[in-house]
Coordinates of C-alpha atoms in Angstrom, one line a residue:
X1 CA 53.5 -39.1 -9.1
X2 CA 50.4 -41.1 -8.9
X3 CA 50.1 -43.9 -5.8
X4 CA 52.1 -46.3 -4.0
X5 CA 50.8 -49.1 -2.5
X6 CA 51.6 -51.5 0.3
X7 CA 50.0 -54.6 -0.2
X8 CA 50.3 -57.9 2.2
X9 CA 48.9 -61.3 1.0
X10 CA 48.6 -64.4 1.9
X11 CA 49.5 -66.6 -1.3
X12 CA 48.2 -70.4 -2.4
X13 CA 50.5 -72.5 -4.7
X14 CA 48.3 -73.5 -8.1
X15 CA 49.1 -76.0 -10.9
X16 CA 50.3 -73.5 -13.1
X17 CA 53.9 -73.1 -14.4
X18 CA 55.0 -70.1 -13.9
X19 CA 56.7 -70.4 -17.5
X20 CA 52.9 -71.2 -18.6
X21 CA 51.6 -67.4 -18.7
X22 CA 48.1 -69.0 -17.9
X23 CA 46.0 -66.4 -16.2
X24 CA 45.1 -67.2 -12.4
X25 CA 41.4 -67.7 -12.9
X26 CA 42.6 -71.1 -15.2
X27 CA 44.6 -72.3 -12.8
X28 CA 43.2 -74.4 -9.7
X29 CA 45.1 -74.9 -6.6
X30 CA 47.0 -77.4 -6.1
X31 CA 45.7 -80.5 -4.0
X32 CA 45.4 -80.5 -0.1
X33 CA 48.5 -83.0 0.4
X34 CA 50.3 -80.8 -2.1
X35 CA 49.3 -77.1 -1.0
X36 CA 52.4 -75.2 -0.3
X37 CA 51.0 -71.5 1.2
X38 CA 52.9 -68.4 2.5
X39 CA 52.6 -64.7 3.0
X40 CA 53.8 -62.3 0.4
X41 CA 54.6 -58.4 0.9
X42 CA 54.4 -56.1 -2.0
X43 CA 55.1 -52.4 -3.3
X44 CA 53.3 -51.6 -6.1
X45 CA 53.4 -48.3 -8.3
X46 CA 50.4 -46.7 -10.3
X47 CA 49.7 -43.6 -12.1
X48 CA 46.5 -43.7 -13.7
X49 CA 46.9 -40.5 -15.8
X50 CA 49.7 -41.9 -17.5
X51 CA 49.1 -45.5 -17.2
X52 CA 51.9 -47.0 -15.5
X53 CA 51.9 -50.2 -13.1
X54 CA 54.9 -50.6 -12.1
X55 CA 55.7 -53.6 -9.5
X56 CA 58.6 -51.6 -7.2
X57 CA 59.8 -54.7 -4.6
X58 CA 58.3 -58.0 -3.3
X59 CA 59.5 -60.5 -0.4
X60 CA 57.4 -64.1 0.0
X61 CA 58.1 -67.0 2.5
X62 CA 56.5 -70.2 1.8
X63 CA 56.2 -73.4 3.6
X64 CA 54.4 -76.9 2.5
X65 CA 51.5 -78.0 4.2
X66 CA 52.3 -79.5 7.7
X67 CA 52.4 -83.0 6.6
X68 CA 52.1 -84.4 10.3
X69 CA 48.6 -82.8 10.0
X70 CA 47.9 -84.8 6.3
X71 CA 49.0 -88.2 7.5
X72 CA 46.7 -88.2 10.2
X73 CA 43.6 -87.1 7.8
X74 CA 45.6 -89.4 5.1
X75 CA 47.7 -91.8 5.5
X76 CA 47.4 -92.9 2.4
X77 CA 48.3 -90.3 0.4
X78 CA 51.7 -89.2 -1.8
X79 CA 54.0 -87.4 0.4
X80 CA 57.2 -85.6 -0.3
X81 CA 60.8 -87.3 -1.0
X82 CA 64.0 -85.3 -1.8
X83 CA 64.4 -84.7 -5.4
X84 CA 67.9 -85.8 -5.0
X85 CA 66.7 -89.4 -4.5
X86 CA 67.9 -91.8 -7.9
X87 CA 64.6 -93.0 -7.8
X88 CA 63.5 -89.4 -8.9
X89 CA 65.5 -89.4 -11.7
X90 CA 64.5 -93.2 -12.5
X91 CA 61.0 -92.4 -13.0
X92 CA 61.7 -88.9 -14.5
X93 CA 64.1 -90.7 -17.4
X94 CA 61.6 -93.4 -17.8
X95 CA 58.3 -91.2 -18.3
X96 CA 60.0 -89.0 -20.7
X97 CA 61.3 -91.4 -22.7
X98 CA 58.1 -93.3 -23.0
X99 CA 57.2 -89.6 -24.1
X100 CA 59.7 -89.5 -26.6
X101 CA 58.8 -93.1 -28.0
X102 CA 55.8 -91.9 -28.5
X103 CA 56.0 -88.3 -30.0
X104 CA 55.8 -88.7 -34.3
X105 CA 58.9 -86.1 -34.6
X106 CA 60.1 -84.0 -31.7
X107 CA 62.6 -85.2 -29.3
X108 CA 62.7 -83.8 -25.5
X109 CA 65.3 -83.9 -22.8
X110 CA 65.0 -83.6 -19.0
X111 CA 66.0 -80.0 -17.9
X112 CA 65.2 -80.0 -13.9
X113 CA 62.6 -82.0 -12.0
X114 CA 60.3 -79.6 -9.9
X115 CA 58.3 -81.7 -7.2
X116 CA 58.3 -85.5 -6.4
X117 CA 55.9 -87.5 -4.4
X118 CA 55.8 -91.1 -3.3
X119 CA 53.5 -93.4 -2.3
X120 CA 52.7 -97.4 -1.4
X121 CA 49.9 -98.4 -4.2
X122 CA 50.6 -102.2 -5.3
X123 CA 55.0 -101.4 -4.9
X124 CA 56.3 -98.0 -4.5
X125 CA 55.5 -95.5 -6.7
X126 CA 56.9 -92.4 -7.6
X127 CA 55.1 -89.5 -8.9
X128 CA 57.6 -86.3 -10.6
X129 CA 57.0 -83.2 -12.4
X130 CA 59.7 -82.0 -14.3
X131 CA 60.2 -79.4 -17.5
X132 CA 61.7 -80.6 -20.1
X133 CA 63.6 -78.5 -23.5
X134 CA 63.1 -79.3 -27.1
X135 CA 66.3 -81.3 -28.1
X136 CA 67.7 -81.0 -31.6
X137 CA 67.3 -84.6 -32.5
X138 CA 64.7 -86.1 -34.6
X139 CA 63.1 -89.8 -33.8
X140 CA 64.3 -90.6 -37.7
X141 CA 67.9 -89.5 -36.9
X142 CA 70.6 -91.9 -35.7
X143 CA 72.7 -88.9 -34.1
X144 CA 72.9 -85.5 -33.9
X145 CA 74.7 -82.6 -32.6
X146 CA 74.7 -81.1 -29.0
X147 CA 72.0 -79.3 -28.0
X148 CA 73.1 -75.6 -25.6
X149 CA 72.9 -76.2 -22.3
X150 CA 71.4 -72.5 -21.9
X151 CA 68.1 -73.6 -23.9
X152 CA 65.0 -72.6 -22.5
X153 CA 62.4 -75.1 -21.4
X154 CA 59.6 -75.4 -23.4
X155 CA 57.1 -77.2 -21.3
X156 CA 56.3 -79.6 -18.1
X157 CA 55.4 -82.9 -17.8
X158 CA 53.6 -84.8 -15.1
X159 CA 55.1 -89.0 -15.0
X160 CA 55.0 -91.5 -12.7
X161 CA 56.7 -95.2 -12.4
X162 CA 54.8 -97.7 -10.1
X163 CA 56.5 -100.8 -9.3
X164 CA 54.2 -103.8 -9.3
X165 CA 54.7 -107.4 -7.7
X166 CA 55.3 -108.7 -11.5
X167 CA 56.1 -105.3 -13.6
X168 CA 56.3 -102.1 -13.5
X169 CA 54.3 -99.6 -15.1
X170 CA 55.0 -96.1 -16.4
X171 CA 52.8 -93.0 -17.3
X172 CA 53.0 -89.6 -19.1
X173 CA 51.5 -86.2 -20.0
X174 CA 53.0 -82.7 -20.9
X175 CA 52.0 -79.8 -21.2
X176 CA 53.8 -77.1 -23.6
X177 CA 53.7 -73.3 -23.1
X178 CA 53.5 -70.8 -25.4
X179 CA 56.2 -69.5 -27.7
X180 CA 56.8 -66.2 -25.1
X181 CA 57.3 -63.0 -27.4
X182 CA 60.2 -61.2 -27.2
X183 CA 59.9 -57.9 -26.0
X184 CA 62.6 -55.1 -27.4
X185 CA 65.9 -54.4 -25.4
X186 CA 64.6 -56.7 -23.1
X187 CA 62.5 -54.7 -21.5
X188 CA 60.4 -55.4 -18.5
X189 CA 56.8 -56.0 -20.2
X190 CA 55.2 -54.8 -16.6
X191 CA 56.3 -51.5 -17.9
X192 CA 53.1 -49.8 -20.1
X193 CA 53.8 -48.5 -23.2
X194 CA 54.2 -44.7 -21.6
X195 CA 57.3 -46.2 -20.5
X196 CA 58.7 -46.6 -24.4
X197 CA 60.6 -43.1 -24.5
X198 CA 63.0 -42.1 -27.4
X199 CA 66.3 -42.3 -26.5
X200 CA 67.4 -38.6 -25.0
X201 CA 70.9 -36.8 -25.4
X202 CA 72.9 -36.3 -23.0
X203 CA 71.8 -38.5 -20.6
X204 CA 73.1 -42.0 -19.4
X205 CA 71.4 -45.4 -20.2
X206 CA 69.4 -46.6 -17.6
X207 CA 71.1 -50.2 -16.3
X208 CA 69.3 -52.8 -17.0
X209 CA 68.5 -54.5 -13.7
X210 CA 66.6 -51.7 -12.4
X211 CA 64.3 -51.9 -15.6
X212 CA 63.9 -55.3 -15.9
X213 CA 63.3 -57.1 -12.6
X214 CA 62.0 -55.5 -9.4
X215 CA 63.6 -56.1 -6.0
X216 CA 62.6 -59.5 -4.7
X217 CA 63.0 -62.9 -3.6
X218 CA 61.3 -65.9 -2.7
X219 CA 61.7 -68.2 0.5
X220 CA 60.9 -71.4 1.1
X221 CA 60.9 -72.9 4.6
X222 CA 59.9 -76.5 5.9
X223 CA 56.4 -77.2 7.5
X224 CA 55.9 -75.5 10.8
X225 CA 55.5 -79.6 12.5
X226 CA 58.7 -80.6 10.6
X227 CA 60.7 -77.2 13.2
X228 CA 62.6 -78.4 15.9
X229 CA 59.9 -77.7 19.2
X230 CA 62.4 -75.7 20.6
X231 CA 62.7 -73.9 18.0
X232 CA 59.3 -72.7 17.8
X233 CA 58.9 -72.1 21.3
X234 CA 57.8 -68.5 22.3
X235 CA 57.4 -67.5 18.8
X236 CA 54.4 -65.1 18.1
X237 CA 51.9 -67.1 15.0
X238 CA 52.9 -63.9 13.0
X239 CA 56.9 -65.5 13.0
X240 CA 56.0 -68.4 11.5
X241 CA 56.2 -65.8 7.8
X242 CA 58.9 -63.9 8.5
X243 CA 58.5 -61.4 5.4
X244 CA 60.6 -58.1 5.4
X245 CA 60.6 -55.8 2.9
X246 CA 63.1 -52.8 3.5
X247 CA 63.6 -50.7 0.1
X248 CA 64.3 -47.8 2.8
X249 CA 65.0 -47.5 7.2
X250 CA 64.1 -43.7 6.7
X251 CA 60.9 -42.4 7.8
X252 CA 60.8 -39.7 5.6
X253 CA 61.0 -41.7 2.9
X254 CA 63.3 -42.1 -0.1
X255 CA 63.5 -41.3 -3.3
X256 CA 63.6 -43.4 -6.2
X257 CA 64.4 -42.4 -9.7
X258 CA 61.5 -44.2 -11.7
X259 CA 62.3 -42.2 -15.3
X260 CA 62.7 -45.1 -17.5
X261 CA 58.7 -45.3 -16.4
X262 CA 58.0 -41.8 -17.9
X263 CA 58.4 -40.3 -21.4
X264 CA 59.8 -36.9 -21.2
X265 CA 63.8 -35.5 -20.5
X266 CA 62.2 -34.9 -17.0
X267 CA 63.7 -36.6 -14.5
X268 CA 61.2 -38.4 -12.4
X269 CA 61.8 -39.4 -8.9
X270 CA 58.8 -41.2 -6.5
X271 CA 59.0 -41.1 -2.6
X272 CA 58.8 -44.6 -1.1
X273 CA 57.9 -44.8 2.6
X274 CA 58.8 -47.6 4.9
X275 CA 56.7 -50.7 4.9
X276 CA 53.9 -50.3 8.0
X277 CA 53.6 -52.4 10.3
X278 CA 50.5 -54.4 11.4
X279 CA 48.8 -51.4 13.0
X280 CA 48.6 -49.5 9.8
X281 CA 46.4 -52.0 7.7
X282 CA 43.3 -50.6 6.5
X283 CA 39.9 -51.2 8.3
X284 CA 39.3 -53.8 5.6
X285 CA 42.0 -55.9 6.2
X286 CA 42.2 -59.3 6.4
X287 CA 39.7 -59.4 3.4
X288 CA 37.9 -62.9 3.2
X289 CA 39.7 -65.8 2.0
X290 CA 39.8 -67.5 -0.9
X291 CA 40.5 -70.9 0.8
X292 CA 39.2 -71.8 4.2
X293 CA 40.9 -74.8 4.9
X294 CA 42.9 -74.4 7.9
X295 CA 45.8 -76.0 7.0
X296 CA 46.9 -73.8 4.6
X297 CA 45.9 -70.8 6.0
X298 CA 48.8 -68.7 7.8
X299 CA 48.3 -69.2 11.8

């Protein structure tokens, strides 16, 4: 049935959407104050022969960059505020509309603001990245009709409003993604083509979950400095990314039924082991990293 592998990593934030499809080697990491790093734990599924990839379950925990640590390197620099603060909003409403009075045709609206960062420069100033979706008003029309709440966003924009002693001033860029193609039945395009079998009689549809998403979640924790102390007391560095990933408790294994990966009326099942623990990493492993800064390296 080809290869299963068990693959931990330790995991930078970039400035890429997610919603951007950029490939990783265009985008950069994000900036030191910024970083948010973490550990992720993966199962992954290839047969070469019949060229399937197949991403079985993933777990991450994330955590910001300790910003005790930055402030005393920094002091000057942006740091975090809760994206529940009005002044969030204030600066997100204001940059986009500036947007908006300045786009020839299209119209956007505010869909969810991402990340927020203040800092002291000549006032306080408030720097938000938020995505935004294409609304169905023109600039030339006076009204026009609701726009569905469901609509996707379309791209991200970076604004900021800076109070001044006299006025204050606001700036704007976005950046639109691509138009992402639709892929039939909705379909998980992880899944190669050898995984595009006819439909077969006499044999129930495969539900859709299992097809289209892989097992996972992602979790995102405070800094370690920003813990309680007595919290963190007699916890192993390892603890401070508690990942688990437990598709199965059995030590012999269990076995999945990956057929939708397969063409054939064969029914294909593939034996998934427990995750191992530290002491089974290869002799390769950790490989070098790709950031050496320690503050966003996992302790």
């Amino acid at each position: 049935m080809g290869s299963v592998f068990y693959l931990t990593l330790d995991v930078l934030e970039t400035d890429c959407h997610v919603l951007s499809k950029k490939a990783q080697k265009d985008c950069n990491p994000r900036v030191l104050h910024e970083s948010v790093y973490g550990q992720c734990k993966a199962m992954f599924h290839i047969n070469k022969p019949r060229r399937v990839l197949y991403l079985l379950a993933y777990n991450c925990t994330l955590r910001p960059v300790s910003q005790r640590k930055i402030h005393f390197m920094c002091p000057d620099c942006p740091g975090p505020v809760d994206l529940s603060d009005p002044r969030v909003l204030e600066a997100a409403t204001e940059s986009l509309a500036k947007f908006n009075s300045e786009s020839p045709s299209k119209q956007y609206s505010l869909v969810k603001v991402t990340r927020a960062t203040s800092q002291w420069v000549t006032g306080p100033s408030y720097f938000v990245h938020y995505l935004v979706k294409e609304s169905s008003c023109t600039k030339s029309q006076a009204s026009c009709p609701l726009q569905p709440s469901d609509s996707a966003p379309v791209g991200l924009c970076h604004g900021s409003l800076m109070q001044g002693p006299l006025e204050k001033s606001v700036s704007v860029t976005c950046e639109f993604f691509e138009p992402q193609a639709q892929v039939p039945g909705g379909e998980n395009p992880a899944v190669t083509q050898e995984s595009k079998k006819p439909p077969q009689k006499n044999k129930a549809p495969v539900s859709s979950p299992s097809v289209t998403a892989p097992k996972g979640s992602v979790q995102h924790l405070p800094d370690l400095d920003a813990e309680k102390p007595e919290a963190s007391k007699g916890k192993s560095p390892g603890e401070a990314f508690p990942v688990q990933l437990d598709l199965t408790t059995d030590p012999q294994g269990e076995k999945l039924d990956v057929s939708f990966l397969y063409l054939g009326p064969e029914e294909k099942k593939l034996v998934v082991l427990p995750f191992p623990g530290k002491e089974s990493r290869s002799t390769e492993c950790p490989g070098p990293a790709g950031e050496t800064n320690p503050l966003v390296l996992p302790p």
